[in-house]
Coordinates of C-alpha atoms and ligand atoms in Angstrom, one line a residue:
M5 CA 119.0 85.2 11.7
S6 CA 121.6 87.8 13.1
P7 CA 121.3 91.1 11.7
P8 CA 123.7 92.5 9.2
T9 CA 126.3 94.5 10.5
F10 CA 126.1 98.1 10.0
R11 CA 128.4 100.0 8.5
L12 CA 128.9 103.7 7.5
Y13 CA 131.3 105.6 5.7
N14 CA 133.7 107.5 8.2
T15 CA 134.7 111.2 7.0
L16 CA 137.6 110.9 9.8
T17 CA 138.8 107.4 8.6
H18 CA 138.0 107.9 4.7
E19 CA 137.2 104.3 5.2
T20 CA 133.7 102.6 5.3
E21 CA 133.7 100.9 8.7
P22 CA 131.6 98.6 11.4
V23 CA 129.6 101.2 13.5
E24 CA 130.2 100.2 17.2
P25 CA 128.6 101.7 19.5
I26 CA 130.2 102.8 22.6
E27 CA 127.4 101.6 24.6
E28 CA 126.4 97.8 23.7
E29 CA 123.4 98.1 21.3
H30 CA 122.6 101.8 21.7
L31 CA 124.1 104.5 19.5
R32 CA 124.1 108.0 20.3
F33 CA 124.4 110.6 17.7
Y34 CA 124.6 114.3 17.1
S35 CA 122.9 116.1 14.0
C36 CA 123.5 119.7 12.8
G37 CA 120.2 121.1 12.4
P38 CA 118.8 124.0 10.8
T39 CA 119.4 127.5 10.8
V40 CA 116.0 129.1 10.9
Y41 CA 116.1 132.4 8.9
T42 CA 113.8 131.0 6.2
Y43 CA 112.2 127.5 5.0
A44 CA 114.2 124.7 4.4
H45 CA 114.6 123.1 0.9
I46 CA 115.0 119.6 -0.6
G47 CA 119.0 119.6 0.1
N48 CA 118.6 120.4 3.6
F49 CA 116.4 117.4 3.6
R50 CA 118.9 115.1 2.0
S51 CA 120.9 115.7 5.0
F52 CA 118.4 115.4 7.8
I53 CA 116.8 112.1 6.1
T54 CA 120.3 110.6 6.3
A55 CA 120.3 111.3 10.0
D56 CA 116.6 109.6 9.7
L57 CA 117.7 106.8 8.1
I58 CA 120.7 106.2 10.2
R59 CA 118.5 106.0 13.1
R60 CA 115.7 103.6 11.2
T61 CA 118.7 101.5 10.1
A62 CA 120.1 101.1 13.4
E63 CA 116.8 100.5 15.2
A64 CA 115.9 98.0 12.8
I65 CA 118.5 95.7 14.1
G66 CA 117.7 95.7 17.6
W67 CA 119.8 98.9 18.7
D68 CA 118.4 101.9 20.8
V69 CA 119.0 105.3 19.5
T70 CA 119.5 108.3 21.1
N71 CA 119.7 111.4 18.4
V72 CA 120.5 115.1 19.4
S73 CA 119.1 117.6 16.5
N74 CA 119.9 121.3 17.4
I75 CA 118.2 124.3 15.9
T76 CA 120.4 127.1 15.2
D77 CA 118.8 130.6 16.2
V78 CA 121.5 132.6 16.5
G79 CA 125.3 133.1 15.4
H80 CA 125.2 131.6 11.9
L81 CA 127.0 134.0 9.8
T82 CA 126.3 134.4 5.9
Q83 CA 130.2 133.8 5.6
D84 CA 130.3 130.6 7.7
D85 CA 132.3 128.6 5.0
L86 CA 135.2 131.0 6.5
V87 CA 137.4 130.1 8.6
D88 CA 137.1 133.4 10.6
P89 CA 133.3 134.1 9.4
G90 CA 132.0 137.3 8.7
G91 CA 128.8 139.1 6.8
A92 CA 125.8 139.4 9.0
D93 CA 123.8 136.6 11.0
K94 CA 121.5 135.1 9.0
M95 CA 118.9 135.6 11.1
Q96 CA 119.6 139.2 11.9
Q97 CA 119.4 139.5 8.0
A98 CA 116.2 137.7 7.6
L99 CA 114.4 139.9 10.1
E100 CA 116.0 143.5 8.2
R101 CA 114.5 141.8 4.9
E102 CA 111.0 140.6 6.4
G103 CA 110.7 142.5 9.0
E104 CA 107.4 143.8 8.4
R105 CA 106.0 140.1 8.7
F106 CA 107.6 139.6 11.8
A107 CA 107.3 141.3 15.4
N108 CA 110.5 140.5 16.4
I109 CA 113.6 138.3 15.9
N110 CA 112.2 135.5 18.3
D111 CA 109.0 135.5 16.0
L112 CA 110.9 135.1 13.0
A113 CA 112.6 132.3 15.1
R114 CA 109.5 130.9 16.0
H115 CA 107.9 131.1 12.5
Y116 CA 110.8 129.3 11.1
T117 CA 111.0 126.4 13.5
E118 CA 107.3 125.9 13.1
A119 CA 107.1 125.7 9.4
F120 CA 110.9 123.1 9.4
L121 CA 109.0 120.6 12.2
D122 CA 105.9 120.4 10.0
D123 CA 108.1 119.7 6.7
W124 CA 109.9 117.2 8.9
R125 CA 107.3 115.3 10.1
A126 CA 105.4 115.5 6.2
L127 CA 108.6 113.9 5.1
N128 CA 108.3 111.1 7.9
L129 CA 111.1 111.9 9.9
R130 CA 111.3 110.3 13.2
E131 CA 111.6 112.8 16.0
P132 CA 114.7 113.0 18.1
E133 CA 115.2 112.4 21.5
V134 CA 116.2 116.0 21.9
R135 CA 116.0 119.2 19.8
P136 CA 117.5 121.9 21.4
R137 CA 118.1 125.2 20.8
A138 CA 121.0 127.4 20.9
T139 CA 119.7 130.2 22.1
E140 CA 118.4 128.0 25.1
H141 CA 122.2 127.0 25.4
V142 CA 124.0 130.3 25.8
T143 CA 124.7 129.7 28.8
D144 CA 126.5 126.3 28.5
Q145 CA 128.4 128.2 25.6
L146 CA 129.7 130.8 27.9
H147 CA 130.8 127.9 30.5
A148 CA 132.4 126.5 27.9
V149 CA 134.2 129.7 26.2
I150 CA 135.2 130.5 29.4
E151 CA 137.3 126.9 30.6
L152 CA 138.7 127.3 26.9
V153 CA 140.5 130.4 27.9
E154 CA 140.9 128.6 31.1
K155 CA 142.6 125.8 29.5
G156 CA 144.7 127.8 27.3
H157 CA 142.8 126.9 24.1
A158 CA 141.4 130.4 23.9
Y159 CA 142.1 134.3 24.6
T160 CA 140.6 137.2 24.2
T161 CA 140.7 140.7 22.3
D162 CA 138.4 143.8 22.2
Q163 CA 136.3 142.1 19.4
G164 CA 135.7 138.9 21.0
V165 CA 137.0 135.5 22.2
Y166 CA 139.1 133.1 19.9
F167 CA 139.7 129.6 19.4
S168 CA 143.7 129.3 19.4
V169 CA 144.1 126.8 16.8
E170 CA 147.8 126.7 17.2
S171 CA 146.8 125.1 20.7
F172 CA 145.3 122.3 19.4
D173 CA 147.5 119.6 17.1
D174 CA 145.1 117.5 15.5
Y175 CA 143.2 120.9 13.8
G176 CA 143.2 120.0 10.0
H177 CA 142.6 115.9 10.4
L178 CA 138.8 115.7 9.7
S179 CA 139.2 117.7 6.4
G180 CA 142.5 117.1 5.2
N181 CA 143.1 120.7 4.9
T182 CA 146.6 121.7 5.1
E183 CA 147.4 124.9 6.7
A184 CA 147.9 126.5 3.8
Q185 CA 144.3 125.8 2.8
Q186 CA 143.1 126.6 6.4
L187 CA 144.4 129.8 5.6
Q188 CA 143.2 130.1 2.1
A189 CA 139.7 130.2 3.1
T190 CA 140.4 133.6 5.3
D191 CA 141.9 135.4 2.1
R192 CA 138.2 136.6 1.0
D193 CA 136.7 139.8 2.0
V194 CA 136.4 139.2 5.6
V195 CA 136.7 142.0 8.7
E196 CA 140.1 141.2 10.2
D197 CA 140.3 141.3 13.7
P198 CA 144.0 143.0 14.2
D199 CA 144.4 141.4 17.9
K200 CA 144.1 137.9 16.3
R201 CA 147.0 136.0 17.0
D202 CA 146.5 133.7 14.0
P203 CA 144.8 134.3 10.9
R204 CA 143.2 130.5 11.2
D205 CA 141.9 131.1 14.9
F206 CA 138.3 131.0 15.1
A207 CA 135.6 133.2 17.0
L208 CA 133.8 131.6 20.0
W209 CA 132.5 134.6 20.9
K210 CA 131.5 137.7 19.1
H211 CA 131.7 141.3 21.4
D212 CA 128.6 143.2 19.9
P213 CA 126.2 145.1 21.9
D214 CA 124.2 145.8 19.2
H215 CA 123.4 142.4 17.8
L216 CA 119.6 141.9 18.0
M217 CA 120.1 138.8 20.4
H218 CA 122.9 139.3 22.5
W219 CA 123.9 138.0 26.1
H220 CA 126.1 139.5 28.9
S221 CA 129.2 138.0 29.3
P222 CA 132.1 138.4 31.2
W223 CA 133.3 140.7 27.8
G224 CA 130.2 142.6 27.6
W225 CA 127.4 142.0 25.3
G226 CA 127.8 139.9 22.3
Y227 CA 126.8 136.5 20.9
P228 CA 128.4 133.1 20.7
G229 CA 129.9 132.1 17.9
W230 CA 128.1 129.3 15.7
H231 CA 130.6 126.0 16.1
I232 CA 130.6 126.2 19.9
E233 CA 126.8 125.5 19.9
C234 CA 127.3 122.1 18.4
S235 CA 130.1 121.2 20.7
V236 CA 128.2 122.3 23.8
M237 CA 124.6 121.0 22.8
G238 CA 126.3 117.6 22.2
M239 CA 128.2 117.2 24.9
R240 CA 125.2 118.5 27.4
Y241 CA 122.9 115.6 25.9
L242 CA 125.4 113.0 25.1
G243 CA 128.3 113.2 27.3
D244 CA 132.2 113.5 26.2
R245 CA 132.3 110.4 24.6
F246 CA 129.6 109.5 21.7
D247 CA 129.5 107.5 18.7
L248 CA 128.6 109.6 15.5
H249 CA 127.7 113.0 14.0
T250 CA 126.2 113.8 10.8
G251 CA 125.9 116.7 8.7
G252 CA 126.1 118.1 5.1
E253 CA 129.5 117.9 3.7
D254 CA 129.7 121.7 3.6
L255 CA 130.0 121.4 7.2
I256 CA 133.1 119.4 7.1
F257 CA 135.1 122.2 7.2
P258 CA 135.1 124.9 9.5
H259 CA 132.2 123.7 11.3
H260 CA 133.2 120.2 12.5
E261 CA 136.7 120.8 12.1
C262 CA 136.4 123.7 14.9
E263 CA 133.6 121.3 16.7
I264 CA 136.1 118.8 17.0
A265 CA 139.2 121.3 17.9
Q266 CA 136.5 122.3 20.9
N267 CA 135.2 119.6 22.1
Q268 CA 138.7 117.3 22.7
S269 CA 140.2 120.7 24.3
L270 CA 137.7 120.4 26.7
A271 CA 137.3 117.1 27.2
G272 CA 141.2 116.1 27.0
H273 CA 140.4 113.2 24.7
K274 CA 138.4 111.7 21.2
V275 CA 134.8 112.4 21.8
I276 CA 133.0 111.6 18.2
N277 CA 133.9 108.4 16.8
Y278 CA 132.2 108.5 13.3
W279 CA 131.8 111.4 11.2
V280 CA 129.0 111.0 8.5
H281 CA 128.4 113.5 5.5
T282 CA 126.0 113.8 3.0
R283 CA 126.8 115.4 -0.3
F284 CA 124.8 118.0 -1.6
L285 CA 121.9 117.6 -3.5
Q286 CA 121.7 119.1 -7.0
V287 CA 118.6 119.8 -9.2
E288 CA 118.2 119.3 -13.0
G289 CA 121.9 119.1 -13.4
E290 CA 122.9 122.1 -11.6
K291 CA 123.8 123.6 -7.8
M292 CA 120.4 124.9 -6.6
S293 CA 120.2 128.7 -6.4
K294 CA 117.0 131.1 -6.9
S295 CA 118.5 132.8 -10.0
K296 CA 118.7 129.9 -11.8
G297 CA 114.7 129.0 -11.1
N298 CA 115.5 125.6 -9.7
F299 CA 115.2 126.2 -5.7
Y300 CA 112.7 124.4 -4.3
T301 CA 111.8 124.4 -0.7
V302 CA 109.9 121.4 0.8
R303 CA 106.7 123.2 0.8
D304 CA 107.0 124.5 -2.7
L305 CA 106.6 121.0 -3.7
I306 CA 104.3 119.6 -1.1
N307 CA 102.1 122.6 -0.5
P308 CA 102.4 125.0 -3.2
G309 CA 101.2 128.7 -3.2
P310 CA 99.3 130.2 -5.8
D311 CA 102.3 132.6 -6.2
D312 CA 105.2 130.4 -6.6
D313 CA 105.2 130.6 -10.2
H314 CA 108.7 128.6 -10.1
V315 CA 107.0 125.4 -8.8
P316 CA 105.9 124.1 -12.8
D317 CA 102.2 124.3 -13.3
P318 CA 101.3 120.5 -13.1
I319 CA 102.5 120.5 -9.5
R320 CA 100.7 123.4 -8.6
A321 CA 97.6 122.6 -10.5
Q322 CA 97.6 119.5 -8.2
G323 CA 98.0 121.3 -5.0
G324 CA 101.5 120.0 -4.6
V325 CA 102.9 116.3 -4.6
D326 CA 102.8 113.3 -1.7
P327 CA 105.4 114.2 0.7
L328 CA 106.1 110.7 0.9
A329 CA 106.8 110.8 -3.2
L330 CA 109.2 114.0 -2.3
R331 CA 110.9 111.4 0.4
Y332 CA 111.1 108.3 -2.1
T333 CA 112.7 110.7 -4.4
L334 CA 115.4 111.7 -2.4
L335 CA 116.2 108.0 -1.3
Q336 CA 116.9 107.5 -4.8
G337 CA 120.3 108.4 -4.4
Q338 CA 122.9 107.0 -2.0
Y339 CA 123.7 109.9 0.2
R340 CA 127.3 110.2 -0.6
K341 CA 127.1 110.3 -4.0
P342 CA 126.1 112.9 -6.2
F343 CA 122.4 112.8 -6.8
N344 CA 120.4 115.0 -9.2
F345 CA 117.0 115.8 -8.3
T346 CA 114.4 116.1 -11.2
L347 CA 111.0 116.7 -11.7
D348 CA 110.9 113.8 -13.9
T349 CA 112.4 111.6 -10.7
L350 CA 109.6 113.0 -8.5
R351 CA 106.8 112.3 -10.9
T352 CA 108.3 108.5 -11.2
A353 CA 108.4 108.4 -7.2
A354 CA 104.9 109.7 -6.5
R355 CA 103.8 106.5 -9.4
H356 CA 105.8 104.3 -6.8
V357 CA 104.3 105.6 -3.9
Q358 CA 101.0 105.2 -4.8
R359 CA 101.7 101.6 -5.7
F360 CA 102.5 101.1 -2.2
Q361 CA 99.3 102.7 -0.7
E362 CA 97.1 100.8 -3.0
A363 CA 98.9 97.4 -2.0
S364 CA 98.1 98.6 1.7
D365 CA 94.7 99.0 1.2
R366 CA 94.3 95.8 -0.7
V367 CA 96.1 94.0 2.2
D368 CA 93.4 95.7 4.8
E369 CA 90.8 94.6 2.5
A370 CA 92.0 91.1 2.7
M371 CA 92.8 91.0 6.0
E372 CA 89.2 91.7 7.0
A373 CA 87.8 89.2 4.5
D374 CA 89.6 87.0 6.8
V375 CA 89.8 84.1 4.0
D376 CA 91.1 80.7 4.4
G377 CA 94.1 79.6 2.0
P378 CA 97.8 79.3 2.0
D379 CA 100.4 82.0 2.2
P380 CA 103.1 81.7 -1.2
I381 CA 104.1 85.5 -0.6
G382 CA 105.3 85.3 2.8
P383 CA 108.8 83.5 2.7
Q384 CA 109.7 86.0 -0.7
L385 CA 108.9 89.0 1.2
G386 CA 111.1 87.7 4.2
D387 CA 113.8 87.3 1.7
I388 CA 113.2 90.7 0.3
Y389 CA 113.3 92.6 3.7
D390 CA 116.3 90.9 4.5
R391 CA 118.1 92.2 1.3
M392 CA 116.4 95.6 2.3
L393 CA 118.1 95.9 5.5
E394 CA 121.6 94.5 4.0
A395 CA 121.3 97.1 1.6
M396 CA 120.8 99.4 4.4
C397 CA 123.4 98.2 6.4
D398 CA 125.7 98.3 3.5
D399 CA 126.4 102.3 4.2
L400 CA 122.9 103.2 3.5
N401 CA 122.5 102.2 -0.2
T402 CA 119.0 103.5 -0.5
P403 CA 118.7 102.7 -4.4
A404 CA 119.0 99.1 -3.7
A405 CA 116.7 99.1 -0.9
T406 CA 113.9 101.0 -2.4
A407 CA 114.5 98.5 -5.7
A408 CA 114.1 95.7 -3.7
A409 CA 110.9 97.0 -1.8
L410 CA 109.7 97.7 -5.5
E411 CA 110.2 94.1 -5.9
G412 CA 108.1 93.4 -2.9
V413 CA 105.0 95.9 -4.0
K414 CA 105.2 93.7 -7.0
T415 CA 105.2 90.4 -5.3
I416 CA 101.8 91.7 -3.4
E417 CA 100.2 93.1 -6.6
Q418 CA 100.6 89.8 -8.4
A419 CA 99.3 87.7 -5.8
D420 CA 95.7 86.5 -7.5
S421 CA 93.9 86.6 -4.1
L422 CA 95.4 87.2 -0.8
S423 CA 94.5 84.9 1.8
S424 CA 94.2 86.0 5.6
A425 CA 97.9 84.4 6.2
A426 CA 99.3 86.0 3.0
A427 CA 97.5 89.2 3.6
H428 CA 99.0 89.1 7.5
S429 CA 102.8 88.3 5.8
A430 CA 102.1 91.6 3.5
R431 CA 101.2 93.6 6.4
H432 CA 104.0 92.5 8.5
W433 CA 106.3 93.3 5.3
L434 CA 104.7 96.8 4.4
D435 CA 105.2 97.7 7.9
R436 CA 108.5 96.5 8.2
T437 CA 109.4 98.3 5.1
N438 CA 107.8 101.7 6.3
D439 CA 109.9 101.3 9.6
L440 CA 113.1 100.9 7.8
L441 CA 112.5 103.0 5.0
G442 CA 109.2 105.4 5.7
I443 CA 107.9 105.6 2.4
V444 CA 104.5 103.5 2.8
E445 CA 102.7 105.8 4.7
P446 CA 102.7 108.7 7.3
E447 CA 104.1 108.2 10.5
H448 CA 102.9 111.3 11.9
D449 CA 99.3 112.7 12.9
A450 CA 99.1 115.3 9.8
D451 CA 96.9 117.4 12.3
A452 CA 100.5 117.0 14.8
S453 CA 100.4 121.0 16.3
S454 CA 103.7 122.7 15.4
A455 CA 104.3 123.1 19.3
S456 CA 108.2 122.4 19.5
S457 CA 109.7 119.8 20.9
G458 CA 112.6 121.6 22.5
N459 CA 113.7 122.3 26.0
D460 CA 112.8 124.3 28.3
A461 CA 114.8 127.5 28.1
L462 CA 117.5 128.1 30.7
S463 CA 116.7 131.1 32.4
G464 CA 118.3 134.6 32.3
D465 CA 121.8 134.7 32.1
H466 CA 123.9 132.5 34.7
I467 CA 127.8 134.0 33.9
A468 CA 128.1 135.1 37.6
D469 CA 127.7 131.5 38.4
S470 CA 130.3 130.6 36.4
V471 CA 132.5 133.5 37.7
D472 CA 131.6 132.6 41.3
E473 CA 132.7 128.9 40.6
L474 CA 136.1 130.1 39.2
L475 CA 136.6 132.1 42.6
D476 CA 135.4 129.6 45.1
E477 CA 138.0 127.2 43.3
R478 CA 140.7 130.0 43.7
E479 CA 139.7 130.2 47.1
A480 CA 140.5 126.7 47.8
A481 CA 143.8 126.7 46.1
R482 CA 144.3 129.6 48.5
S483 CA 143.7 128.0 51.7
D484 CA 145.1 124.4 50.4
G485 CA 148.6 126.7 50.0
E486 CA 148.5 126.2 46.1
Y487 CA 149.6 129.8 45.3
A488 CA 150.3 129.3 41.7
R489 CA 147.0 127.5 41.0
A490 CA 145.2 130.4 43.0
D491 CA 147.0 132.6 40.5
A492 CA 146.1 131.2 37.6
I493 CA 142.9 130.8 38.5
R494 CA 143.0 134.7 38.8
D495 CA 144.6 135.3 35.3
T496 CA 141.9 133.1 33.5
L497 CA 139.7 136.0 35.3
E498 CA 141.8 138.8 34.1
A499 CA 141.9 136.9 30.5
L500 CA 137.9 136.8 30.8
G501 CA 138.0 140.8 31.7
I502 CA 137.0 140.2 34.7
E503 CA 138.7 142.0 38.0
V504 CA 139.4 140.2 40.8
M505 CA 139.8 142.3 44.3
D506 CA 140.4 141.0 47.9
T507 CA 138.7 143.3 50.1
P508 CA 139.0 142.8 53.6
E509 CA 135.4 141.7 53.7
G510 CA 135.9 139.3 50.9
T511 CA 136.9 138.5 47.4
E512 CA 134.8 141.2 44.7
W513 CA 134.6 141.0 41.1
R514 CA 133.7 143.1 38.5
H515 CA 133.8 143.4 34.6
K516 CA 136.5 145.5 33.6
T517 CA 133.9 147.1 30.8
D518 CA 132.0 148.4 33.7
L519 CA 134.8 150.6 34.8
Ligands
LIG6 P1 121.6 125.4 7.3 O1 120.3 125.7 7.2 O2 122.2 126.1 6.3 O3 122.5 125.4 8.7 O4 122.0 123.7 6.8 C1 121.1 122.5 7.3 C2 121.8 121.4 7.0 O5 121.2 121.3 5.1 C3 123.1 121.2 6.9 O6 123.6 119.9 7.5 C4 123.9 121.5 5.3 O7 125.3 120.8 5.4 C5 122.9 120.7 4.7 N1 122.7 121.2 3.3 C6 122.9 122.6 2.8 N2 122.3 122.7 1.4 C7 122.3 121.2 1.1 C8 122.4 120.6 -0.3 N3 122.0 121.2 -1.2 N4 122.4 119.3 -0.3 C9 122.6 118.6 1.0 N5 122.4 119.1 2.0 C10 122.5 120.4 2.3
LIG7 ZN1 126.3 122.0 13.8

């Protein structure tokens, strides 16, 4: 039987569409990862699990998958829901709050990244092929900003470099925000840069020599805006045309709207075909918040400390719930629908997950016992799996898929005795169910080290390289007699705060701020 068609809701078109990868049977997608300034909460993981389920469903229908899932360790400000974000850098603010626990900001980032990866593995999420860190790609981000300035999509002021929204016609398409709505988001208490050309323009680079993490740039010391990191890391690892992008619904505007503007301005064409967003998780019928006492990190529930007194006593008393029960609970709502997490649902999920584990043990024993006999359950389990896969291909209908999985477990439970053939069918079904949904048994070694799977850091700051590249281009233009082009490159460098000096010994340059 040929696999069902994989369909997902695309925020860009407002339609549930068949996913058609650019490369045949190879899904390439990018997922916005966590900002590592604190422990991840269960809402964050609702979004990450969506990406994991996209991978698992694609793999189940026989596709290859390349997923890039980043770590944000710089540039995410406390008011990043605003067009031109204000407030403090979340990482820097965390260090100010928790300074005594950490030697410096890298120490803080390392701690929360490792904690995040532990949660990731505990909840049975599969590893992305690439897990890049923003701080390891600042040079790439600088190159992108320079290119945007060069292409006339960005400009500099004393406070930073801004993307010019006016230069990109399609701005607002993803979120459906009209110009008025785009402006509205700037009305709140944000420190405005008087030199911004349009209030909708957003920062690509912030000039701030006092920021704890700062890099050298043509505009002096500073750090990148948050949106540029995802454009740059996505295109670096997936190229300038890839299939899909995921994140929580809060990222539609401004983060993903800005990403599209940056990507398309850099590439000159559409880069990403499908945008998939996860609806926010609620807890006990309300928005999660620390003040309401309904805010749970993953570790609160799976490994609560004795002092975590907002965690209900029964959960603390038993040393936390099985992480797979937490995963199972999060699968009880389809990613696009509002989902209300309750401790009751978690308790029920724990019982169901236990049934899977008991069925799995029983099947292993039956395989060992190796008794001859018929296999009355094989065909039934095959049908159930087909229904589970169909449900997952239908815009990740996890409630239907887990309901079918429970029928499968019941089928195994109700079989009077398990012949070797029946046990093999059951094992095959349990393994495929785990592959698709990750709810039967842990896939990661419990003792797996927290060592991160990030890429090698790009050493140092290579901004001089890109200035040199531009100067080489200018030189080539001049020797080809293309003086207008040579002048345009000089103007670009000027706009970037670089002064170009033609001397008898050749061309030299310096930062205007060095004057
Ligand atoms: P952050 O660490 O704030 O960058 O968020 C990481 C991911 O979690 C992003 O994709 C957010 O959109 C997502 N997210 C944050 N809160 C929730 C929530 N309550 N429910 C679902 N996803 C969320
Ligand atoms: Zn992102």
